[in-house]
PDB file of C-alpha atoms in Angstrom:
ATOM      1  CA  UNK P   1      53.599-170.965-111.014  1.00  0.00           C
ATOM      2  CA  UNK P   2      55.167-173.935-111.626  1.00  0.00           C
ATOM      3  CA  UNK P   3      58.144-174.716-109.300  1.00  0.00           C
ATOM      4  CA  UNK P   4      60.466-175.878-112.212  1.00  0.00           C
ATOM      5  CA  UNK P   5      60.630-172.427-113.659  1.00  0.00           C
ATOM      6  CA  UNK P   6      63.066-170.232-111.525  1.00  0.00           C
ATOM      7  CA  UNK P   7      61.551-166.905-111.028  1.00  0.00           C
ATOM      8  CA  UNK P   8      63.357-163.768-112.971  1.00  0.00           C
ATOM      9  CA  UNK P   9      62.414-160.475-111.156  1.00  0.00           C
ATOM     10  CA  UNK P  10      63.096-157.015-112.740  1.00  0.00           C
ATOM     11  CA  UNK P  11      62.187-153.579-112.000  1.00  0.00           C
ATOM     12  CA  UNK P  12      60.378-152.198-114.665  1.00  0.00           C
ATOM     13  CA  UNK P  13      59.190-148.081-115.132  1.00  0.00           C
ATOM     14  CA  UNK P  14      57.279-146.531-117.306  1.00  0.00           C
ATOM     15  CA  UNK P  15      57.467-142.844-117.871  1.00  0.00           C
ATOM     16  CA  UNK P  16      54.466-141.113-118.818  1.00  0.00           C
ATOM     17  CA  UNK P  17      54.913-137.314-120.218  1.00  0.00           C
ATOM     18  CA  UNK P  18      52.191-134.263-119.612  1.00  0.00           C
ATOM     19  CA  UNK P  19      51.925-132.187-122.984  1.00  0.00           C
ATOM     20  CA  UNK P  20      54.929-131.006-124.921  1.00  0.00           C
ATOM     21  CA  UNK P  21      53.900-127.798-126.816  1.00  0.00           C
ATOM     22  CA  UNK P  22      55.445-126.232-129.472  1.00  0.00           C
ATOM     23  CA  UNK P  23      57.206-123.235-127.972  1.00  0.00           C
ATOM     24  CA  UNK P  24      59.321-126.137-125.852  1.00  0.00           C
ATOM     25  CA  UNK P  25      62.757-126.947-126.605  1.00  0.00           C
ATOM     26  CA  UNK P  26      64.023-130.022-126.572  1.00  0.00           C
ATOM     27  CA  UNK P  27      66.560-129.403-123.899  1.00  0.00           C
ATOM     28  CA  UNK P  28      63.399-128.568-121.533  1.00  0.00           C
ATOM     29  CA  UNK P  29      61.965-131.827-122.322  1.00  0.00           C
ATOM     30  CA  UNK P  30      64.976-133.935-121.792  1.00  0.00           C
ATOM     31  CA  UNK P  31      65.034-132.468-118.518  1.00  0.00           C
ATOM     32  CA  UNK P  32      61.728-133.683-117.766  1.00  0.00           C
ATOM     33  CA  UNK P  33      62.734-137.164-119.083  1.00  0.00           C
ATOM     34  CA  UNK P  34      65.753-136.804-116.673  1.00  0.00           C
ATOM     35  CA  UNK P  35      63.863-136.017-113.585  1.00  0.00           C
ATOM     36  CA  UNK P  36      61.842-139.251-114.421  1.00  0.00           C
ATOM     37  CA  UNK P  37      64.813-141.367-115.253  1.00  0.00           C
ATOM     38  CA  UNK P  38      65.893-140.690-111.757  1.00  0.00           C
ATOM     39  CA  UNK P  39      62.867-141.218-109.905  1.00  0.00           C
ATOM     40  CA  UNK P  40      62.453-144.736-111.651  1.00  0.00           C
ATOM     41  CA  UNK P  41      65.843-145.894-110.577  1.00  0.00           C
ATOM     42  CA  UNK P  42      65.261-144.882-107.280  1.00  0.00           C
ATOM     43  CA  UNK P  43      62.163-146.866-106.969  1.00  0.00           C
ATOM     44  CA  UNK P  44      64.240-149.822-108.087  1.00  0.00           C
ATOM     45  CA  UNK P  45      63.638-149.987-111.981  1.00  0.00           C
ATOM     46  CA  UNK P  46      66.351-151.186-114.265  1.00  0.00           C
ATOM     47  CA  UNK P  47      64.477-150.111-117.585  1.00  0.00           C
ATOM     48  CA  UNK P  48      62.301-147.023-118.341  1.00  0.00           C
ATOM     49  CA  UNK P  49      59.600-146.470-121.344  1.00  0.00           C
ATOM     50  CA  UNK P  50      59.556-142.980-122.598  1.00  0.00           C
ATOM     51  CA  UNK P  51      56.712-142.504-125.080  1.00  0.00           C
ATOM     52  CA  UNK P  52      56.611-142.217-128.931  1.00  0.00           C
ATOM     53  CA  UNK P  53      58.025-138.519-130.577  1.00  0.00           C
ATOM     54  CA  UNK P  54      59.172-138.197-126.702  1.00  0.00           C
ATOM     55  CA  UNK P  55      61.144-134.719-127.693  1.00  0.00           C
ATOM     56  CA  UNK P  56      58.817-132.499-129.533  1.00  0.00           C
ATOM     57  CA  UNK P  57      55.360-131.910-129.514  1.00  0.00           C
ATOM     58  CA  UNK P  58      52.916-134.048-131.724  1.00  0.00           C
ATOM     59  CA  UNK P  59      53.928-132.220-134.950  1.00  0.00           C
ATOM     60  CA  UNK P  60      51.876-134.722-137.095  1.00  0.00           C
ATOM     61  CA  UNK P  61      48.381-132.646-136.317  1.00  0.00           C
ATOM     62  CA  UNK P  62      49.881-129.674-138.381  1.00  0.00           C
ATOM     63  CA  UNK P  63      49.974-129.281-142.029  1.00  0.00           C
ATOM     64  CA  UNK P  64      53.525-127.608-143.031  1.00  0.00           C
ATOM     65  CA  UNK P  65      55.988-127.495-145.654  1.00  0.00           C
ATOM     66  CA  UNK P  66      58.545-131.025-145.586  1.00  0.00           C
ATOM     67  CA  UNK P  67      61.275-128.654-145.326  1.00  0.00           C
ATOM     68  CA  UNK P  68      59.920-126.839-141.899  1.00  0.00           C
ATOM     69  CA  UNK P  69      59.172-130.102-140.537  1.00  0.00           C
ATOM     70  CA  UNK P  70      62.662-131.482-141.227  1.00  0.00           C
ATOM     71  CA  UNK P  71      64.294-128.800-139.835  1.00  0.00           C
ATOM     72  CA  UNK P  72      62.114-128.345-136.029  1.00  0.00           C
ATOM     73  CA  UNK P  73      60.932-131.709-135.474  1.00  0.00           C
ATOM     74  CA  UNK P  74      63.956-134.361-136.881  1.00  0.00           C
ATOM     75  CA  UNK P  75      66.588-136.129-135.593  1.00  0.00           C
ATOM     76  CA  UNK P  76      69.354-136.537-137.836  1.00  0.00           C
ATOM     77  CA  UNK P  77      71.293-138.118-135.277  1.00  0.00           C
ATOM     78  CA  UNK P  78      71.239-139.967-132.014  1.00  0.00           C
ATOM     79  CA  UNK P  79      72.146-139.137-129.284  1.00  0.00           C
ATOM     80  CA  UNK P  80      72.948-135.511-130.301  1.00  0.00           C
ATOM     81  CA  UNK P  81      73.434-132.546-127.935  1.00  0.00           C
ATOM     82  CA  UNK P  82      70.590-132.348-126.768  1.00  0.00           C
ATOM     83  CA  UNK P  83      69.700-136.138-125.767  1.00  0.00           C
ATOM     84  CA  UNK P  84      73.452-137.011-124.475  1.00  0.00           C
ATOM     85  CA  UNK P  85      72.482-135.913-120.907  1.00  0.00           C
ATOM     86  CA  UNK P  86      70.206-138.502-121.100  1.00  0.00           C
ATOM     87  CA  UNK P  87      72.584-141.400-122.141  1.00  0.00           C
ATOM     88  CA  UNK P  88      75.278-140.054-119.768  1.00  0.00           C
ATOM     89  CA  UNK P  89      72.867-140.460-116.885  1.00  0.00           C
ATOM     90  CA  UNK P  90      71.176-143.629-118.408  1.00  0.00           C
ATOM     91  CA  UNK P  91      75.091-144.868-118.212  1.00  0.00           C
ATOM     92  CA  UNK P  92      75.632-143.349-114.563  1.00  0.00           C
ATOM     93  CA  UNK P  93      72.755-145.078-112.968  1.00  0.00           C
ATOM     94  CA  UNK P  94      73.037-148.423-114.718  1.00  0.00           C
ATOM     95  CA  UNK P  95      69.282-148.104-116.499  1.00  0.00           C
ATOM     96  CA  UNK P  96      68.222-149.026-119.790  1.00  0.00           C
ATOM     97  CA  UNK P  97      65.418-147.046-121.773  1.00  0.00           C
ATOM     98  CA  UNK P  98      63.194-147.074-124.853  1.00  0.00           C
ATOM     99  CA  UNK P  99      62.962-143.986-126.667  1.00  0.00           C
ATOM    100  CA  UNK P 100      60.749-142.599-129.889  1.00  0.00           C
ATOM    101  CA  UNK P 101      61.702-139.468-131.670  1.00  0.00           C
ATOM    102  CA  UNK P 102      61.528-138.090-135.620  1.00  0.00           C
ATOM    103  CA  UNK P 103      64.350-139.831-137.265  1.00  0.00           C
ATOM    104  CA  UNK P 104      65.822-138.183-140.852  1.00  0.00           C
ATOM    105  CA  UNK P 105      68.521-140.471-142.286  1.00  0.00           C
ATOM    106  CA  UNK P 106      71.349-139.427-144.222  1.00  0.00           C
ATOM    107  CA  UNK P 107      69.704-140.527-147.594  1.00  0.00           C
ATOM    108  CA  UNK P 108      66.475-138.559-146.466  1.00  0.00           C
ATOM    109  CA  UNK P 109      64.170-140.940-145.468  1.00  0.00           C
ATOM    110  CA  UNK P 110      62.225-139.897-142.363  1.00  0.00           C
ATOM    111  CA  UNK P 111      60.856-142.483-139.741  1.00  0.00           C
ATOM    112  CA  UNK P 112      58.903-142.443-136.453  1.00  0.00           C
ATOM    113  CA  UNK P 113      61.425-144.755-134.776  1.00  0.00           C
ATOM    114  CA  UNK P 114      62.451-145.984-131.669  1.00  0.00           C
ATOM    115  CA  UNK P 115      65.832-147.100-129.931  1.00  0.00           C
ATOM    116  CA  UNK P 116      66.253-149.549-126.897  1.00  0.00           C
ATOM    117  CA  UNK P 117      69.384-148.463-125.047  1.00  0.00           C
ATOM    118  CA  UNK P 118      71.073-150.722-122.397  1.00  0.00           C
ATOM    119  CA  UNK P 119      72.105-150.104-119.063  1.00  0.00           C
ATOM    120  CA  UNK P 120      75.677-149.044-120.391  1.00  0.00           C
ATOM    121  CA  UNK P 121      73.375-146.539-122.736  1.00  0.00           C
ATOM    122  CA  UNK P 122      74.156-148.285-125.980  1.00  0.00           C
ATOM    123  CA  UNK P 123      71.630-148.678-128.729  1.00  0.00           C
ATOM    124  CA  UNK P 124      70.912-152.137-129.113  1.00  0.00           C
ATOM    125  CA  UNK P 125      68.106-152.269-130.801  1.00  0.00           C
ATOM    126  CA  UNK P 126      66.227-150.057-133.737  1.00  0.00           C
ATOM    127  CA  UNK P 127      62.610-150.180-134.942  1.00  0.00           C
ATOM    128  CA  UNK P 128      61.194-147.738-137.744  1.00  0.00           C
ATOM    129  CA  UNK P 129      57.473-147.621-137.403  1.00  0.00           C
ATOM    130  CA  UNK P 130      55.695-149.776-140.083  1.00  0.00           C
ATOM    131  CA  UNK P 131      51.277-148.927-138.938  1.00  0.00           C
ATOM    132  CA  UNK P 132      51.566-145.589-139.773  1.00  0.00           C
ATOM    133  CA  UNK P 133      48.097-144.057-139.407  1.00  0.00           C
ATOM    134  CA  UNK P 134      46.239-141.125-140.638  1.00  0.00           C
ATOM    135  CA  UNK P 135      46.106-139.309-143.745  1.00  0.00           C
ATOM    136  CA  UNK P 136      48.388-137.543-146.570  1.00  0.00           C
ATOM    137  CA  UNK P 137      46.190-134.782-147.636  1.00  0.00           C
ATOM    138  CA  UNK P 138      44.743-131.753-146.024  1.00  0.00           C
ATOM    139  CA  UNK P 139      41.461-132.046-144.017  1.00  0.00           C
ATOM    140  CA  UNK P 140      39.898-128.535-143.976  1.00  0.00           C
ATOM    141  CA  UNK P 141      37.226-129.198-142.275  1.00  0.00           C
ATOM    142  CA  UNK P 142      39.048-131.011-139.221  1.00  0.00           C
ATOM    143  CA  UNK P 143      39.957-129.880-135.839  1.00  0.00           C
ATOM    144  CA  UNK P 144      43.551-131.174-136.427  1.00  0.00           C
ATOM    145  CA  UNK P 145      45.512-133.114-139.103  1.00  0.00           C
ATOM    146  CA  UNK P 146      46.758-136.809-138.324  1.00  0.00           C
ATOM    147  CA  UNK P 147      49.549-136.467-141.429  1.00  0.00           C
ATOM    148  CA  UNK P 148      52.168-139.159-140.103  1.00  0.00           C
ATOM    149  CA  UNK P 149      51.437-141.050-143.673  1.00  0.00           C
ATOM    150  CA  UNK P 150      52.730-137.336-144.953  1.00  0.00           C
ATOM    151  CA  UNK P 151      55.648-137.006-142.557  1.00  0.00           C
ATOM    152  CA  UNK P 152      57.052-140.733-142.011  1.00  0.00           C
ATOM    153  CA  UNK P 153      58.260-143.490-144.680  1.00  0.00           C
ATOM    154  CA  UNK P 154      57.032-146.494-143.321  1.00  0.00           C
ATOM    155  CA  UNK P 155      59.634-148.831-141.935  1.00  0.00           C
ATOM    156  CA  UNK P 156      61.396-151.514-144.081  1.00  0.00           C
ATOM    157  CA  UNK P 157      62.574-153.923-141.351  1.00  0.00           C
ATOM    158  CA  UNK P 158      59.955-156.246-139.725  1.00  0.00           C
ATOM    159  CA  UNK P 159      59.452-156.181-135.856  1.00  0.00           C
ATOM    160  CA  UNK P 160      62.390-157.830-134.532  1.00  0.00           C
ATOM    161  CA  UNK P 161      63.763-159.213-130.667  1.00  0.00           C
ATOM    162  CA  UNK P 162      66.639-158.096-129.028  1.00  0.00           C
ATOM    163  CA  UNK P 163      68.648-159.307-126.168  1.00  0.00           C
ATOM    164  CA  UNK P 164      68.570-156.391-123.830  1.00  0.00           C
ATOM    165  CA  UNK P 165      70.596-156.839-120.459  1.00  0.00           C
ATOM    166  CA  UNK P 166      69.896-160.272-120.832  1.00  0.00           C
ATOM    167  CA  UNK P 167      65.817-159.708-121.845  1.00  0.00           C
ATOM    168  CA  UNK P 168      64.420-160.602-125.032  1.00  0.00           C
ATOM    169  CA  UNK P 169      62.910-157.695-125.554  1.00  0.00           C
ATOM    170  CA  UNK P 170      60.709-156.106-128.450  1.00  0.00           C
ATOM    171  CA  UNK P 171      59.285-152.807-129.375  1.00  0.00           C
ATOM    172  CA  UNK P 172      56.733-151.048-131.662  1.00  0.00           C
ATOM    173  CA  UNK P 173      55.018-147.591-131.913  1.00  0.00           C
ATOM    174  CA  UNK P 174      51.356-146.305-131.333  1.00  0.00           C
ATOM    175  CA  UNK P 175      48.839-147.468-134.121  1.00  0.00           C
ATOM    176  CA  UNK P 176      50.970-150.793-134.171  1.00  0.00           C
ATOM    177  CA  UNK P 177      49.665-151.940-130.989  1.00  0.00           C
ATOM    178  CA  UNK P 178      46.377-152.252-132.475  1.00  0.00           C
ATOM    179  CA  UNK P 179      47.060-154.901-134.945  1.00  0.00           C
ATOM    180  CA  UNK P 180      47.444-158.431-133.555  1.00  0.00           C
ATOM    181  CA  UNK P 181      50.085-159.357-136.359  1.00  0.00           C
ATOM    182  CA  UNK P 182      52.461-156.975-134.826  1.00  0.00           C
ATOM    183  CA  UNK P 183      52.264-158.806-131.627  1.00  0.00           C
ATOM    184  CA  UNK P 184      52.211-162.339-132.693  1.00  0.00           C
ATOM    185  CA  UNK P 185      55.616-161.712-134.933  1.00  0.00           C
ATOM    186  CA  UNK P 186      57.837-160.771-131.626  1.00  0.00           C
ATOM    187  CA  UNK P 187      55.938-163.827-129.775  1.00  0.00           C
ATOM    188  CA  UNK P 188      57.317-165.775-132.770  1.00  0.00           C
ATOM    189  CA  UNK P 189      60.635-164.992-132.051  1.00  0.00           C
ATOM    190  CA  UNK P 190      60.160-165.675-128.056  1.00  0.00           C
ATOM    191  CA  UNK P 191      60.073-162.150-126.581  1.00  0.00           C
ATOM    192  CA  UNK P 192      59.587-162.004-123.008  1.00  0.00           C
ATOM    193  CA  UNK P 193      59.205-158.039-123.096  1.00  0.00           C
ATOM    194  CA  UNK P 194      57.367-156.014-125.704  1.00  0.00           C
ATOM    195  CA  UNK P 195      57.576-152.037-125.031  1.00  0.00           C
ATOM    196  CA  UNK P 196      56.149-149.254-126.929  1.00  0.00           C
ATOM    197  CA  UNK P 197      55.433-145.142-126.995  1.00  0.00           C
ATOM    198  CA  UNK P 198      52.027-143.817-128.339  1.00  0.00           C
ATOM    199  CA  UNK P 199      50.600-140.491-128.711  1.00  0.00           C
ATOM    200  CA  UNK P 200      46.843-140.791-129.053  1.00  0.00           C
ATOM    201  CA  UNK P 201      44.769-138.030-129.400  1.00  0.00           C
ATOM    202  CA  UNK P 202      41.554-138.293-127.052  1.00  0.00           C
ATOM    203  CA  UNK P 203      39.209-136.941-130.365  1.00  0.00           C
ATOM    204  CA  UNK P 204      38.703-138.983-133.299  1.00  0.00           C
ATOM    205  CA  UNK P 205      38.272-136.589-136.159  1.00  0.00           C
ATOM    206  CA  UNK P 206      36.901-139.661-138.425  1.00  0.00           C
ATOM    207  CA  UNK P 207      33.474-140.133-136.111  1.00  0.00           C
ATOM    208  CA  UNK P 208      32.159-138.992-132.739  1.00  0.00           C
ATOM    209  CA  UNK P 209      33.987-141.611-130.420  1.00  0.00           C
ATOM    210  CA  UNK P 210      33.460-140.947-126.778  1.00  0.00           C
ATOM    211  CA  UNK P 211      37.083-140.831-124.899  1.00  0.00           C
ATOM    212  CA  UNK P 212      36.348-143.537-122.608  1.00  0.00           C
ATOM    213  CA  UNK P 213      36.072-145.832-125.869  1.00  0.00           C
ATOM    214  CA  UNK P 214      39.384-144.040-126.933  1.00  0.00           C
ATOM    215  CA  UNK P 215      41.362-145.263-123.809  1.00  0.00           C
ATOM    216  CA  UNK P 216      39.010-148.782-123.703  1.00  0.00           C
ATOM    217  CA  UNK P 217      40.850-149.672-127.604  1.00  0.00           C
ATOM    218  CA  UNK P 218      44.486-148.510-125.776  1.00  0.00           C
ATOM    219  CA  UNK P 219      44.016-151.240-122.935  1.00  0.00           C
ATOM    220  CA  UNK P 220      42.094-153.958-124.380  1.00  0.00           C
ATOM    221  CA  UNK P 221      45.286-153.805-127.373  1.00  0.00           C
ATOM    222  CA  UNK P 222      47.438-153.998-124.615  1.00  0.00           C
ATOM    223  CA  UNK P 223      45.969-156.518-122.426  1.00  0.00           C
ATOM    224  CA  UNK P 224      44.838-158.823-125.703  1.00  0.00           C
ATOM    225  CA  UNK P 225      48.386-158.610-127.239  1.00  0.00           C
ATOM    226  CA  UNK P 226      50.296-159.476-123.732  1.00  0.00           C
ATOM    227  CA  UNK P 227      48.061-162.393-123.027  1.00  0.00           C
ATOM    228  CA  UNK P 228      48.089-164.193-126.919  1.00  0.00           C
ATOM    229  CA  UNK P 229      51.550-163.613-126.764  1.00  0.00           C
ATOM    230  CA  UNK P 230      53.034-164.960-123.302  1.00  0.00           C
ATOM    231  CA  UNK P 231      55.045-161.576-122.987  1.00  0.00           C
ATOM    232  CA  UNK P 232      55.105-158.561-120.154  1.00  0.00           C
ATOM    233  CA  UNK P 233      53.989-155.345-122.187  1.00  0.00           C
ATOM    234  CA  UNK P 234      54.586-151.766-121.391  1.00  0.00           C
ATOM    235  CA  UNK P 235      53.472-148.535-123.132  1.00  0.00           C
ATOM    236  CA  UNK P 236      54.293-145.010-122.233  1.00  0.00           C
ATOM    237  CA  UNK P 237      52.073-141.996-123.717  1.00  0.00           C
ATOM    238  CA  UNK P 238      52.533-138.350-124.070  1.00  0.00           C
ATOM    239  CA  UNK P 239      49.437-137.470-122.732  1.00  0.00           C
ATOM    240  CA  UNK P 240      47.395-134.280-121.664  1.00  0.00           C
ATOM    241  CA  UNK P 241      47.109-130.786-123.576  1.00  0.00           C
ATOM    242  CA  UNK P 242      49.941-129.559-126.317  1.00  0.00           C
ATOM    243  CA  UNK P 243      48.858-126.136-127.231  1.00  0.00           C
ATOM    244  CA  UNK P 244      45.043-127.143-126.448  1.00  0.00           C
ATOM    245  CA  UNK P 245      45.054-130.344-128.314  1.00  0.00           C
ATOM    246  CA  UNK P 246      44.051-133.632-126.232  1.00  0.00           C
ATOM    247  CA  UNK P 247      46.331-136.865-125.550  1.00  0.00           C
ATOM    248  CA  UNK P 248      44.710-139.548-123.661  1.00  0.00           C
ATOM    249  CA  UNK P 249      46.980-140.794-121.302  1.00  0.00           C
ATOM    250  CA  UNK P 250      46.922-144.698-119.529  1.00  0.00           C
ATOM    251  CA  UNK P 251      50.557-145.191-119.777  1.00  0.00           C
ATOM    252  CA  UNK P 252      50.532-149.444-118.289  1.00  0.00           C
ATOM    253  CA  UNK P 253      52.353-152.657-117.410  1.00  0.00           C
ATOM    254  CA  UNK P 254      50.844-155.234-118.557  1.00  0.00           C
ATOM    255  CA  UNK P 255      51.478-158.801-117.571  1.00  0.00           C
ATOM    256  CA  UNK P 256      51.169-162.133-119.591  1.00  0.00           C
ATOM    257  CA  UNK P 257      47.815-162.953-117.555  1.00  0.00           C
ATOM    258  CA  UNK P 258      46.572-159.479-119.661  1.00  0.00           C
ATOM    259  CA  UNK P 259      45.933-158.172-116.141  1.00  0.00           C
ATOM    260  CA  UNK P 260      47.243-154.391-115.717  1.00  0.00           C
ATOM    261  CA  UNK P 261      49.562-154.543-113.156  1.00  0.00           C
ATOM    262  CA  UNK P 262      50.219-150.248-112.957  1.00  0.00           C
ATOM    263  CA  UNK P 263      48.650-147.657-114.668  1.00  0.00           C
ATOM    264  CA  UNK P 264      48.844-143.776-114.576  1.00  0.00           C
ATOM    265  CA  UNK P 265      46.435-142.053-112.904  1.00  0.00           C
ATOM    266  CA  UNK P 266      47.347-138.336-114.155  1.00  0.00           C
ATOM    267  CA  UNK P 267      47.587-136.697-117.500  1.00  0.00           C
ATOM    268  CA  UNK P 268      51.102-135.338-116.053  1.00  0.00           C
ATOM    269  CA  UNK P 269      54.388-136.206-115.727  1.00  0.00           C
ATOM    270  CA  UNK P 270      54.202-139.782-114.137  1.00  0.00           C
ATOM    271  CA  UNK P 271      56.383-142.859-113.469  1.00  0.00           C
ATOM    272  CA  UNK P 272      54.639-146.197-112.686  1.00  0.00           C
ATOM    273  CA  UNK P 273      56.599-149.087-112.064  1.00  0.00           C
ATOM    274  CA  UNK P 274      56.208-152.995-111.488  1.00  0.00           C
ATOM    275  CA  UNK P 275      58.899-155.450-110.176  1.00  0.00           C
ATOM    276  CA  UNK P 276      57.848-157.951-112.470  1.00  0.00           C
ATOM    277  CA  UNK P 277      58.664-161.677-113.412  1.00  0.00           C
ATOM    278  CA  UNK P 278      59.752-163.030-116.622  1.00  0.00           C
ATOM    279  CA  UNK P 279      59.081-166.693-115.660  1.00  0.00           C
ATOM    280  CA  UNK P 280      55.146-165.947-115.571  1.00  0.00           C
ATOM    281  CA  UNK P 281      55.635-165.899-119.248  1.00  0.00           C
ATOM    282  CA  UNK P 282      57.308-169.265-119.813  1.00  0.00           C
ATOM    283  CA  UNK P 283      54.755-170.846-117.605  1.00  0.00           C
ATOM    284  CA  UNK P 284      51.969-169.120-120.141  1.00  0.00           C
ATOM    285  CA  UNK P 285      54.137-170.281-123.412  1.00  0.00           C
ATOM    286  CA  UNK P 286      54.850-174.016-122.139  1.00  0.00           C
ATOM    287  CA  UNK P 287      51.294-174.345-121.603  1.00  0.00           C
ATOM    288  CA  UNK P 288      48.263-172.165-122.617  1.00  0.00           C
ATOM    289  CA  UNK P 289      50.211-171.031-126.281  1.00  0.00           C
ATOM    290  CA  UNK P 290      52.493-173.527-126.898  1.00  0.00           C
ATOM    291  CA  UNK P 291      52.772-172.450-130.426  1.00  0.00           C
ATOM    292  CA  UNK P 292      54.638-175.344-131.531  1.00  0.00           C
ATOM    293  CA  UNK P 293      52.331-177.917-130.161  1.00  0.00           C
ATOM    294  CA  UNK P 294      48.982-175.673-131.086  1.00  0.00           C
ATOM    295  CA  UNK P 295      49.625-173.554-134.314  1.00  0.00           C
ATOM    296  CA  UNK P 296      48.362-174.596-137.400  1.00  0.00           C
ATOM    297  CA  UNK P 297      50.249-171.827-139.917  1.00  0.00           C
ATOM    298  CA  UNK P 298      48.663-173.761-142.768  1.00  0.00           C
ATOM    299  CA  UNK P 299      45.266-172.420-142.254  1.00  0.00           C
ATOM    300  CA  UNK P 300      46.206-169.090-141.813  1.00  0.00           C
ATOM    301  CA  UNK P 301      47.423-168.231-145.689  1.00  0.00           C
ATOM    302  CA  UNK P 302      45.042-165.837-145.679  1.00  0.00           C
ATOM    303  CA  UNK P 303      46.516-163.436-143.237  1.00  0.00           C
ATOM    304  CA  UNK P 304      49.439-162.834-145.584  1.00  0.00           C
ATOM    305  CA  UNK P 305      47.915-163.559-148.971  1.00  0.00           C
ATOM    306  CA  UNK P 306      45.157-160.883-148.342  1.00  0.00           C
ATOM    307  CA  UNK P 307      45.573-157.113-147.714  1.00  0.00           C
ATOM    308  CA  UNK P 308      41.893-155.844-147.251  1.00  0.00           C
ATOM    309  CA  UNK P 309      38.703-157.927-146.317  1.00  0.00           C
ATOM    310  CA  UNK P 310      37.168-159.113-148.961  1.00  0.00           C
ATOM    311  CA  UNK P 311      34.888-162.457-150.335  1.00  0.00           C
ATOM    312  CA  UNK P 312      34.236-165.457-148.033  1.00  0.00           C
ATOM    313  CA  UNK P 313      36.462-168.071-149.042  1.00  0.00           C
TER     314      UNK P 313
END
């Protein structure tokens, strides 16, 4: 590491959640989150990443009337009575966190949402998922559905970067991690840390795909995104079996070198931690990926002018 870039070390944790069944209450899930928040604090972490849709089962696998989905799975307020204990304990411990949940706005819009909460338990950032996967029709022959396009609206705002307790932090959700544009938009805002949650089915309903390849694409997305954008990256999964449906694990912390420095070993509630040095990303930004010196956006127009693949130019 270059001596002229001072170290900026920080304790980071990822809290992976084992399966949440349909019958599990929000209060019971929050108790599990509290246990992991306390464990992370005890291991020296100042920030904890929780998964996407962390308060409920992954309900987009089920075909249901919209009014039933809204009543059962969406949050009209954050924090609400069920989640307030997590905010209270985070404030007491002085630990920030990222949390994913289903949001219902006063205008009736439905979003797959995540928030950044600082160590004083203030919500400093909100993101609404842009890359919604799956379908909006009923796949009668499929073993399960993937109905994010039915149950959620596309987020209107692009990916942003916030000052979260002195760290330039961006966030995204699940499928976003597979798209290089997600990472680059935040990289161009000088992000130092990108955090995300995910719920990734172990089985592909579109074609046969071995589980190890599902894991490989997840890790590849995390490692390449971190490396190519000079950021630390942390991803928290919901994993294991939810009412018989399998989700992959593989929650990770990845360095700006693309190296996995911590990875979950189970498909249960599990906390992983790492002491990260934010100066490491600065070395990459000043050398290998000096965007201002080396990028040539005049040659990238096709990326924004064309949505789908087309003819050669």
